[in-house]
PDB file of C-alpha atoms in Angstrom:
ATOM      1  CA  UNK A   1     -20.428  86.130 -15.784  1.00  0.00           C
ATOM      2  CA  UNK A   2     -18.610  86.428 -12.419  1.00  0.00           C
ATOM      3  CA  UNK A   3     -15.070  86.990 -13.727  1.00  0.00           C
ATOM      4  CA  UNK A   4     -13.895  90.756 -12.484  1.00  0.00           C
ATOM      5  CA  UNK A   5     -13.751  92.865 -15.278  1.00  0.00           C
ATOM      6  CA  UNK A   6     -10.133  92.935 -15.291  1.00  0.00           C
ATOM      7  CA  UNK A   7      -9.891  89.290 -16.429  1.00  0.00           C
ATOM      8  CA  UNK A   8     -12.651  89.631 -19.109  1.00  0.00           C
ATOM      9  CA  UNK A   9     -11.416  89.436 -22.847  1.00  0.00           C
ATOM     10  CA  UNK A  10     -12.406  92.898 -24.608  1.00  0.00           C
ATOM     11  CA  UNK A  11     -14.115  94.317 -21.502  1.00  0.00           C
ATOM     12  CA  UNK A  12     -13.183  98.098 -22.600  1.00  0.00           C
ATOM     13  CA  UNK A  13     -13.919  97.577 -26.216  1.00  0.00           C
ATOM     14  CA  UNK A  14     -17.281  96.587 -25.268  1.00  0.00           C
ATOM     15  CA  UNK A  15     -17.800  99.209 -22.753  1.00  0.00           C
ATOM     16  CA  UNK A  16     -17.188 101.706 -25.577  1.00  0.00           C
ATOM     17  CA  UNK A  17     -19.411  99.761 -27.972  1.00  0.00           C
ATOM     18  CA  UNK A  18     -22.457 100.039 -25.056  1.00  0.00           C
ATOM     19  CA  UNK A  19     -21.749 103.702 -24.716  1.00  0.00           C
ATOM     20  CA  UNK A  20     -21.890 104.355 -28.664  1.00  0.00           C
ATOM     21  CA  UNK A  21     -25.516 102.347 -28.361  1.00  0.00           C
ATOM     22  CA  UNK A  22     -26.585 103.998 -25.639  1.00  0.00           C
ATOM     23  CA  UNK A  23     -25.617 107.303 -27.249  1.00  0.00           C
ATOM     24  CA  UNK A  24     -27.342 107.043 -30.224  1.00  0.00           C
ATOM     25  CA  UNK A  25     -30.352 105.525 -28.721  1.00  0.00           C
ATOM     26  CA  UNK A  26     -30.635 108.555 -26.509  1.00  0.00           C
ATOM     27  CA  UNK A  27     -30.118 111.402 -28.956  1.00  0.00           C
ATOM     28  CA  UNK A  28     -33.182 109.423 -31.370  1.00  0.00           C
ATOM     29  CA  UNK A  29     -34.997 109.232 -28.610  1.00  0.00           C
ATOM     30  CA  UNK A  30     -34.484 112.834 -27.372  1.00  0.00           C
ATOM     31  CA  UNK A  31     -34.902 114.096 -31.325  1.00  0.00           C
ATOM     32  CA  UNK A  32     -38.171 112.054 -31.728  1.00  0.00           C
ATOM     33  CA  UNK A  33     -39.519 114.046 -28.627  1.00  0.00           C
ATOM     34  CA  UNK A  34     -38.562 117.717 -29.111  1.00  0.00           C
ATOM     35  CA  UNK A  35     -39.963 117.475 -32.793  1.00  0.00           C
ATOM     36  CA  UNK A  36     -43.115 115.288 -32.510  1.00  0.00           C
ATOM     37  CA  UNK A  37     -44.128 114.195 -29.089  1.00  0.00           C
ATOM     38  CA  UNK A  38     -43.412 117.283 -27.227  1.00  0.00           C
ATOM     39  CA  UNK A  39     -45.913 119.357 -29.750  1.00  0.00           C
ATOM     40  CA  UNK A  40     -48.453 116.732 -28.762  1.00  0.00           C
ATOM     41  CA  UNK A  41     -51.725 118.202 -26.998  1.00  0.00           C
ATOM     42  CA  UNK A  42     -51.693 115.139 -24.525  1.00  0.00           C
ATOM     43  CA  UNK A  43     -47.962 115.597 -23.572  1.00  0.00           C
ATOM     44  CA  UNK A  44     -47.840 118.243 -20.330  1.00  0.00           C
ATOM     45  CA  UNK A  45     -44.842 120.573 -20.991  1.00  0.00           C
ATOM     46  CA  UNK A  46     -44.259 120.410 -17.036  1.00  0.00           C
ATOM     47  CA  UNK A  47     -44.439 116.801 -16.859  1.00  0.00           C
ATOM     48  CA  UNK A  48     -41.040 114.752 -16.721  1.00  0.00           C
ATOM     49  CA  UNK A  49     -39.585 113.049 -19.813  1.00  0.00           C
ATOM     50  CA  UNK A  50     -38.148 109.807 -18.772  1.00  0.00           C
ATOM     51  CA  UNK A  51     -36.582 107.239 -21.370  1.00  0.00           C
ATOM     52  CA  UNK A  52     -36.307 103.516 -20.715  1.00  0.00           C
ATOM     53  CA  UNK A  53     -33.241 101.728 -22.176  1.00  0.00           C
ATOM     54  CA  UNK A  54     -31.505  98.287 -22.078  1.00  0.00           C
ATOM     55  CA  UNK A  55     -28.634  96.682 -23.300  1.00  0.00           C
ATOM     56  CA  UNK A  56     -29.635  93.615 -24.871  1.00  0.00           C
ATOM     57  CA  UNK A  57     -28.671  94.377 -28.548  1.00  0.00           C
ATOM     58  CA  UNK A  58     -24.837  93.305 -27.776  1.00  0.00           C
ATOM     59  CA  UNK A  59     -23.250  89.803 -27.015  1.00  0.00           C
ATOM     60  CA  UNK A  60     -22.253  89.733 -23.550  1.00  0.00           C
ATOM     61  CA  UNK A  61     -24.249  93.050 -22.882  1.00  0.00           C
ATOM     62  CA  UNK A  62     -24.512  91.998 -18.455  1.00  0.00           C
ATOM     63  CA  UNK A  63     -20.464  92.299 -18.382  1.00  0.00           C
ATOM     64  CA  UNK A  64     -21.163  96.223 -18.534  1.00  0.00           C
ATOM     65  CA  UNK A  65     -23.448  96.501 -15.813  1.00  0.00           C
ATOM     66  CA  UNK A  66     -24.246 100.521 -15.389  1.00  0.00           C
ATOM     67  CA  UNK A  67     -20.958 101.547 -16.251  1.00  0.00           C
ATOM     68  CA  UNK A  68     -21.742 102.627 -19.934  1.00  0.00           C
ATOM     69  CA  UNK A  69     -24.545 104.541 -18.293  1.00  0.00           C
ATOM     70  CA  UNK A  70     -22.423 106.261 -15.459  1.00  0.00           C
ATOM     71  CA  UNK A  71     -20.082 107.420 -18.285  1.00  0.00           C
ATOM     72  CA  UNK A  72     -22.213 108.209 -21.163  1.00  0.00           C
ATOM     73  CA  UNK A  73     -24.955 110.446 -18.530  1.00  0.00           C
ATOM     74  CA  UNK A  74     -22.357 111.839 -15.961  1.00  0.00           C
ATOM     75  CA  UNK A  75     -18.722 111.288 -17.412  1.00  0.00           C
ATOM     76  CA  UNK A  76     -17.866 108.862 -14.918  1.00  0.00           C
ATOM     77  CA  UNK A  77     -15.602 106.319 -16.734  1.00  0.00           C
ATOM     78  CA  UNK A  78     -14.843 103.085 -15.283  1.00  0.00           C
ATOM     79  CA  UNK A  79     -11.260 101.647 -15.342  1.00  0.00           C
ATOM     80  CA  UNK A  80     -11.283  98.193 -15.547  1.00  0.00           C
ATOM     81  CA  UNK A  81      -7.542  97.563 -14.318  1.00  0.00           C
ATOM     82  CA  UNK A  82      -8.128  98.906 -11.051  1.00  0.00           C
ATOM     83  CA  UNK A  83     -11.755  98.599 -10.405  1.00  0.00           C
ATOM     84  CA  UNK A  84     -12.247 102.480 -10.210  1.00  0.00           C
ATOM     85  CA  UNK A  85     -13.386 105.505 -12.101  1.00  0.00           C
ATOM     86  CA  UNK A  86     -12.217 108.320 -13.369  1.00  0.00           C
ATOM     87  CA  UNK A  87     -13.827 111.803 -15.529  1.00  0.00           C
ATOM     88  CA  UNK A  88     -13.692 111.649 -19.149  1.00  0.00           C
ATOM     89  CA  UNK A  89     -15.663 113.994 -21.192  1.00  0.00           C
ATOM     90  CA  UNK A  90     -15.493 111.972 -24.388  1.00  0.00           C
ATOM     91  CA  UNK A  91     -13.866 108.519 -25.885  1.00  0.00           C
ATOM     92  CA  UNK A  92     -13.045 107.882 -29.246  1.00  0.00           C
ATOM     93  CA  UNK A  93     -15.228 105.059 -30.949  1.00  0.00           C
ATOM     94  CA  UNK A  94     -13.697 101.747 -31.569  1.00  0.00           C
ATOM     95  CA  UNK A  95     -12.247 101.507 -35.473  1.00  0.00           C
ATOM     96  CA  UNK A  96     -12.889 104.928 -35.846  1.00  0.00           C
ATOM     97  CA  UNK A  97     -11.620 108.573 -35.221  1.00  0.00           C
ATOM     98  CA  UNK A  98     -15.028 109.352 -33.881  1.00  0.00           C
ATOM     99  CA  UNK A  99     -15.346 111.501 -30.673  1.00  0.00           C
ATOM    100  CA  UNK A 100     -18.325 110.485 -28.831  1.00  0.00           C
ATOM    101  CA  UNK A 101     -19.633 113.117 -25.832  1.00  0.00           C
ATOM    102  CA  UNK A 102     -19.701 111.946 -21.938  1.00  0.00           C
ATOM    103  CA  UNK A 103     -21.331 113.300 -19.286  1.00  0.00           C
ATOM    104  CA  UNK A 104     -24.182 114.526 -21.529  1.00  0.00           C
ATOM    105  CA  UNK A 105     -26.659 115.314 -18.426  1.00  0.00           C
ATOM    106  CA  UNK A 106     -24.274 118.441 -18.158  1.00  0.00           C
ATOM    107  CA  UNK A 107     -25.020 119.565 -21.752  1.00  0.00           C
ATOM    108  CA  UNK A 108     -27.646 122.088 -22.145  1.00  0.00           C
ATOM    109  CA  UNK A 109     -29.314 120.469 -25.108  1.00  0.00           C
ATOM    110  CA  UNK A 110     -30.591 117.366 -23.034  1.00  0.00           C
ATOM    111  CA  UNK A 111     -32.411 119.410 -20.254  1.00  0.00           C
ATOM    112  CA  UNK A 112     -35.537 117.996 -21.566  1.00  0.00           C
ATOM    113  CA  UNK A 113     -34.609 114.393 -20.623  1.00  0.00           C
ATOM    114  CA  UNK A 114     -35.546 113.987 -16.993  1.00  0.00           C
ATOM    115  CA  UNK A 115     -34.411 110.803 -16.021  1.00  0.00           C
ATOM    116  CA  UNK A 116     -33.324 107.124 -17.638  1.00  0.00           C
ATOM    117  CA  UNK A 117     -34.794 103.990 -16.598  1.00  0.00           C
ATOM    118  CA  UNK A 118     -32.222 101.178 -17.371  1.00  0.00           C
ATOM    119  CA  UNK A 119     -31.600  97.695 -16.664  1.00  0.00           C
ATOM    120  CA  UNK A 120     -29.161  94.981 -17.859  1.00  0.00           C
ATOM    121  CA  UNK A 121     -30.550  91.785 -15.740  1.00  0.00           C
ATOM    122  CA  UNK A 122     -33.660  91.581 -16.741  1.00  0.00           C
ATOM    123  CA  UNK A 123     -33.329  88.387 -18.576  1.00  0.00           C
ATOM    124  CA  UNK A 124     -34.634  84.953 -18.608  1.00  0.00           C
ATOM    125  CA  UNK A 125     -32.464  84.595 -15.482  1.00  0.00           C
ATOM    126  CA  UNK A 126     -35.063  86.778 -13.498  1.00  0.00           C
ATOM    127  CA  UNK A 127     -37.611  84.441 -14.077  1.00  0.00           C
ATOM    128  CA  UNK A 128     -35.566  81.338 -12.887  1.00  0.00           C
ATOM    129  CA  UNK A 129     -34.536  84.011  -9.491  1.00  0.00           C
ATOM    130  CA  UNK A 130     -37.872  84.856  -9.110  1.00  0.00           C
ATOM    131  CA  UNK A 131     -39.459  81.237  -8.818  1.00  0.00           C
ATOM    132  CA  UNK A 132     -36.213  80.667  -6.963  1.00  0.00           C
ATOM    133  CA  UNK A 133     -37.259  83.373  -4.597  1.00  0.00           C
ATOM    134  CA  UNK A 134     -40.592  82.043  -3.987  1.00  0.00           C
ATOM    135  CA  UNK A 135     -40.444  78.378  -3.529  1.00  0.00           C
ATOM    136  CA  UNK A 136     -38.028  75.229  -3.312  1.00  0.00           C
ATOM    137  CA  UNK A 137     -36.213  75.440  -7.022  1.00  0.00           C
ATOM    138  CA  UNK A 138     -35.315  71.488  -6.638  1.00  0.00           C
ATOM    139  CA  UNK A 139     -33.475  71.357  -9.940  1.00  0.00           C
ATOM    140  CA  UNK A 140     -31.180  74.442 -10.111  1.00  0.00           C
ATOM    141  CA  UNK A 141     -29.250  76.680  -7.544  1.00  0.00           C
ATOM    142  CA  UNK A 142     -29.599  80.543  -8.962  1.00  0.00           C
ATOM    143  CA  UNK A 143     -26.808  82.486  -7.530  1.00  0.00           C
ATOM    144  CA  UNK A 144     -26.291  86.510  -7.593  1.00  0.00           C
ATOM    145  CA  UNK A 145     -23.466  88.503  -8.094  1.00  0.00           C
ATOM    146  CA  UNK A 146     -24.310  91.988  -6.494  1.00  0.00           C
ATOM    147  CA  UNK A 147     -22.737  95.432  -5.726  1.00  0.00           C
ATOM    148  CA  UNK A 148     -22.923  96.454  -1.906  1.00  0.00           C
ATOM    149  CA  UNK A 149     -22.960 100.167  -2.114  1.00  0.00           C
ATOM    150  CA  UNK A 150     -22.812 100.807   1.420  1.00  0.00           C
ATOM    151  CA  UNK A 151     -19.653  98.555   1.687  1.00  0.00           C
ATOM    152  CA  UNK A 152     -15.942 100.117   0.700  1.00  0.00           C
ATOM    153  CA  UNK A 153     -13.772  97.164   2.135  1.00  0.00           C
ATOM    154  CA  UNK A 154     -15.569  94.365   0.144  1.00  0.00           C
ATOM    155  CA  UNK A 155     -18.516  95.671  -2.136  1.00  0.00           C
ATOM    156  CA  UNK A 156     -18.694  92.501  -4.240  1.00  0.00           C
ATOM    157  CA  UNK A 157     -20.740  89.671  -2.682  1.00  0.00           C
ATOM    158  CA  UNK A 158     -22.437  86.419  -3.611  1.00  0.00           C
ATOM    159  CA  UNK A 159     -25.809  85.810  -2.616  1.00  0.00           C
ATOM    160  CA  UNK A 160     -28.046  81.792  -3.409  1.00  0.00           C
ATOM    161  CA  UNK A 161     -31.528  82.896  -4.250  1.00  0.00           C
ATOM    162  CA  UNK A 162     -33.827  81.115  -1.844  1.00  0.00           C
ATOM    163  CA  UNK A 163     -37.113  82.554  -0.280  1.00  0.00           C
ATOM    164  CA  UNK A 164     -34.908  83.247   2.602  1.00  0.00           C
ATOM    165  CA  UNK A 165     -32.535  85.371   0.490  1.00  0.00           C
ATOM    166  CA  UNK A 166     -35.120  86.586  -2.322  1.00  0.00           C
ATOM    167  CA  UNK A 167     -34.551  88.473  -5.061  1.00  0.00           C
ATOM    168  CA  UNK A 168     -36.875  91.235  -5.759  1.00  0.00           C
ATOM    169  CA  UNK A 169     -38.508  91.715  -9.255  1.00  0.00           C
ATOM    170  CA  UNK A 170     -37.175  95.420  -9.584  1.00  0.00           C
ATOM    171  CA  UNK A 171     -33.949  94.203  -8.135  1.00  0.00           C
ATOM    172  CA  UNK A 172     -31.447  95.493 -11.246  1.00  0.00           C
ATOM    173  CA  UNK A 173     -33.718  98.577 -12.122  1.00  0.00           C
ATOM    174  CA  UNK A 174     -31.649 101.777 -12.346  1.00  0.00           C
ATOM    175  CA  UNK A 175     -33.144 105.160 -12.444  1.00  0.00           C
ATOM    176  CA  UNK A 176     -30.564 108.086 -13.428  1.00  0.00           C
ATOM    177  CA  UNK A 177     -31.659 111.199 -12.743  1.00  0.00           C
ATOM    178  CA  UNK A 178     -30.494 114.171 -14.818  1.00  0.00           C
ATOM    179  CA  UNK A 179     -29.391 117.100 -12.600  1.00  0.00           C
ATOM    180  CA  UNK A 180     -29.835 119.673 -15.181  1.00  0.00           C
ATOM    181  CA  UNK A 181     -33.716 118.670 -16.046  1.00  0.00           C
ATOM    182  CA  UNK A 182     -36.370 121.371 -17.354  1.00  0.00           C
ATOM    183  CA  UNK A 183     -38.807 118.855 -14.868  1.00  0.00           C
ATOM    184  CA  UNK A 184     -36.891 116.823 -12.741  1.00  0.00           C
ATOM    185  CA  UNK A 185     -38.446 113.181 -11.835  1.00  0.00           C
ATOM    186  CA  UNK A 186     -39.032 113.130  -8.215  1.00  0.00           C
ATOM    187  CA  UNK A 187     -37.086 110.413  -6.067  1.00  0.00           C
ATOM    188  CA  UNK A 188     -40.276 109.284  -4.627  1.00  0.00           C
ATOM    189  CA  UNK A 189     -41.784 108.293  -7.991  1.00  0.00           C
ATOM    190  CA  UNK A 190     -39.917 105.079  -7.825  1.00  0.00           C
ATOM    191  CA  UNK A 191     -39.378 104.535  -4.608  1.00  0.00           C
ATOM    192  CA  UNK A 192     -39.354 101.112  -4.358  1.00  0.00           C
ATOM    193  CA  UNK A 193     -37.046  98.571  -2.290  1.00  0.00           C
ATOM    194  CA  UNK A 194     -35.561  97.224  -5.306  1.00  0.00           C
ATOM    195  CA  UNK A 195     -34.920  99.978  -7.764  1.00  0.00           C
ATOM    196  CA  UNK A 196     -31.183 101.672  -7.171  1.00  0.00           C
ATOM    197  CA  UNK A 197     -31.518 105.742  -8.146  1.00  0.00           C
ATOM    198  CA  UNK A 198     -28.744 107.654  -8.786  1.00  0.00           C
ATOM    199  CA  UNK A 199     -28.650 111.353  -8.744  1.00  0.00           C
ATOM    200  CA  UNK A 200     -25.450 113.819  -8.561  1.00  0.00           C
ATOM    201  CA  UNK A 201     -25.757 115.751  -4.856  1.00  0.00           C
ATOM    202  CA  UNK A 202     -25.174 119.892  -4.641  1.00  0.00           C
ATOM    203  CA  UNK A 203     -21.329 118.957  -4.326  1.00  0.00           C
ATOM    204  CA  UNK A 204     -21.620 117.379  -7.975  1.00  0.00           C
ATOM    205  CA  UNK A 205     -20.599 113.646  -6.474  1.00  0.00           C
ATOM    206  CA  UNK A 206     -22.725 110.498  -7.598  1.00  0.00           C
ATOM    207  CA  UNK A 207     -24.823 109.259  -5.133  1.00  0.00           C
ATOM    208  CA  UNK A 208     -27.420 106.391  -4.732  1.00  0.00           C
ATOM    209  CA  UNK A 209     -30.497 105.653  -3.105  1.00  0.00           C
ATOM    210  CA  UNK A 210     -32.905 102.603  -2.627  1.00  0.00           C
ATOM    211  CA  UNK A 211     -31.410  99.639  -2.730  1.00  0.00           C
ATOM    212  CA  UNK A 212     -28.182  99.560  -1.636  1.00  0.00           C
ATOM    213  CA  UNK A 213     -27.186  95.817  -3.341  1.00  0.00           C
ATOM    214  CA  UNK A 214     -27.981  96.040  -6.631  1.00  0.00           C
ATOM    215  CA  UNK A 215     -27.622  92.634  -8.645  1.00  0.00           C
ATOM    216  CA  UNK A 216     -24.454  92.930 -11.284  1.00  0.00           C
ATOM    217  CA  UNK A 217     -25.003  89.207 -12.595  1.00  0.00           C
ATOM    218  CA  UNK A 218     -26.329  85.984 -12.277  1.00  0.00           C
ATOM    219  CA  UNK A 219     -26.515  82.408 -12.494  1.00  0.00           C
ATOM    220  CA  UNK A 220     -28.445  79.526 -12.626  1.00  0.00           C
ATOM    221  CA  UNK A 221     -26.781  76.050 -12.570  1.00  0.00           C
ATOM    222  CA  UNK A 222     -27.665  72.605 -12.209  1.00  0.00           C
ATOM    223  CA  UNK A 223     -27.308  71.417  -8.269  1.00  0.00           C
ATOM    224  CA  UNK A 224     -24.700  68.983  -9.516  1.00  0.00           C
ATOM    225  CA  UNK A 225     -22.640  71.611 -10.890  1.00  0.00           C
ATOM    226  CA  UNK A 226     -22.238  73.781  -7.866  1.00  0.00           C
ATOM    227  CA  UNK A 227     -20.096  71.071  -6.046  1.00  0.00           C
ATOM    228  CA  UNK A 228     -17.525  71.065  -9.323  1.00  0.00           C
ATOM    229  CA  UNK A 229     -17.691  74.649  -9.999  1.00  0.00           C
ATOM    230  CA  UNK A 230     -18.451  76.664  -6.269  1.00  0.00           C
ATOM    231  CA  UNK A 231     -14.866  77.036  -5.218  1.00  0.00           C
ATOM    232  CA  UNK A 232     -13.905  78.905  -8.752  1.00  0.00           C
ATOM    233  CA  UNK A 233     -17.196  80.826  -8.266  1.00  0.00           C
ATOM    234  CA  UNK A 234     -16.467  82.005  -4.770  1.00  0.00           C
ATOM    235  CA  UNK A 235     -12.599  82.572  -5.896  1.00  0.00           C
ATOM    236  CA  UNK A 236     -14.034  84.782  -8.865  1.00  0.00           C
ATOM    237  CA  UNK A 237     -15.863  87.056  -6.267  1.00  0.00           C
ATOM    238  CA  UNK A 238     -13.001  87.231  -4.024  1.00  0.00           C
ATOM    239  CA  UNK A 239     -10.850  88.622  -7.165  1.00  0.00           C
ATOM    240  CA  UNK A 240     -13.784  91.380  -7.922  1.00  0.00           C
ATOM    241  CA  UNK A 241     -12.594  92.883  -4.275  1.00  0.00           C
ATOM    242  CA  UNK A 242      -9.046  91.964  -4.602  1.00  0.00           C
ATOM    243  CA  UNK A 243      -8.057  95.065  -6.693  1.00  0.00           C
ATOM    244  CA  UNK A 244     -10.711  97.267  -5.418  1.00  0.00           C
TER     245      UNK A 244
END
């Protein structure tokens, strides 16, 4: 799980799979809102409409991090070979000729969506990390790979979860704000230390606020295996930064 994307087999294939799933889910929720919820008496037209999504339906779902959502919502596509981004307006669905639009938050038809709540790390491993954050976790060692969004030189780092270096419950939760929403979601609404909020600034650049060190991946290993695989794990983290 700590292997950099360019070393992961079928990374781009799985990234496209995630984008297709997110696109279908988003379109279905939006259609439901327009045709049903929006007409309900208890739904106020001025209130933000926020959709919560996750990526647990796919094997190795955690590997795409937020890359699929960045592409679908903002058209910012992650290239695994150089660990960088490029702008795209569409992708071709795997094993087909179907085109999937990207950057849907810049499409007028998606203006009813105020924001997306998303996580790919709220798994059973979160339970282990929460326990290790509050007490001595004698059986295992919990390691997290996190993305330091403020460090351009060495952005990918590793943390051993302990009460002194705890993982917050909200860590790994992202809020993607729609820059063209009819009813924008205030950044203050999810103002929590563990939450990372992503938005587009006035210069059309992707910006982050809140938690600037979100978790990418997590390992929960028996203590005796740390001595065996520890060096390999740290080399993988170094490889993350090598081509960045």
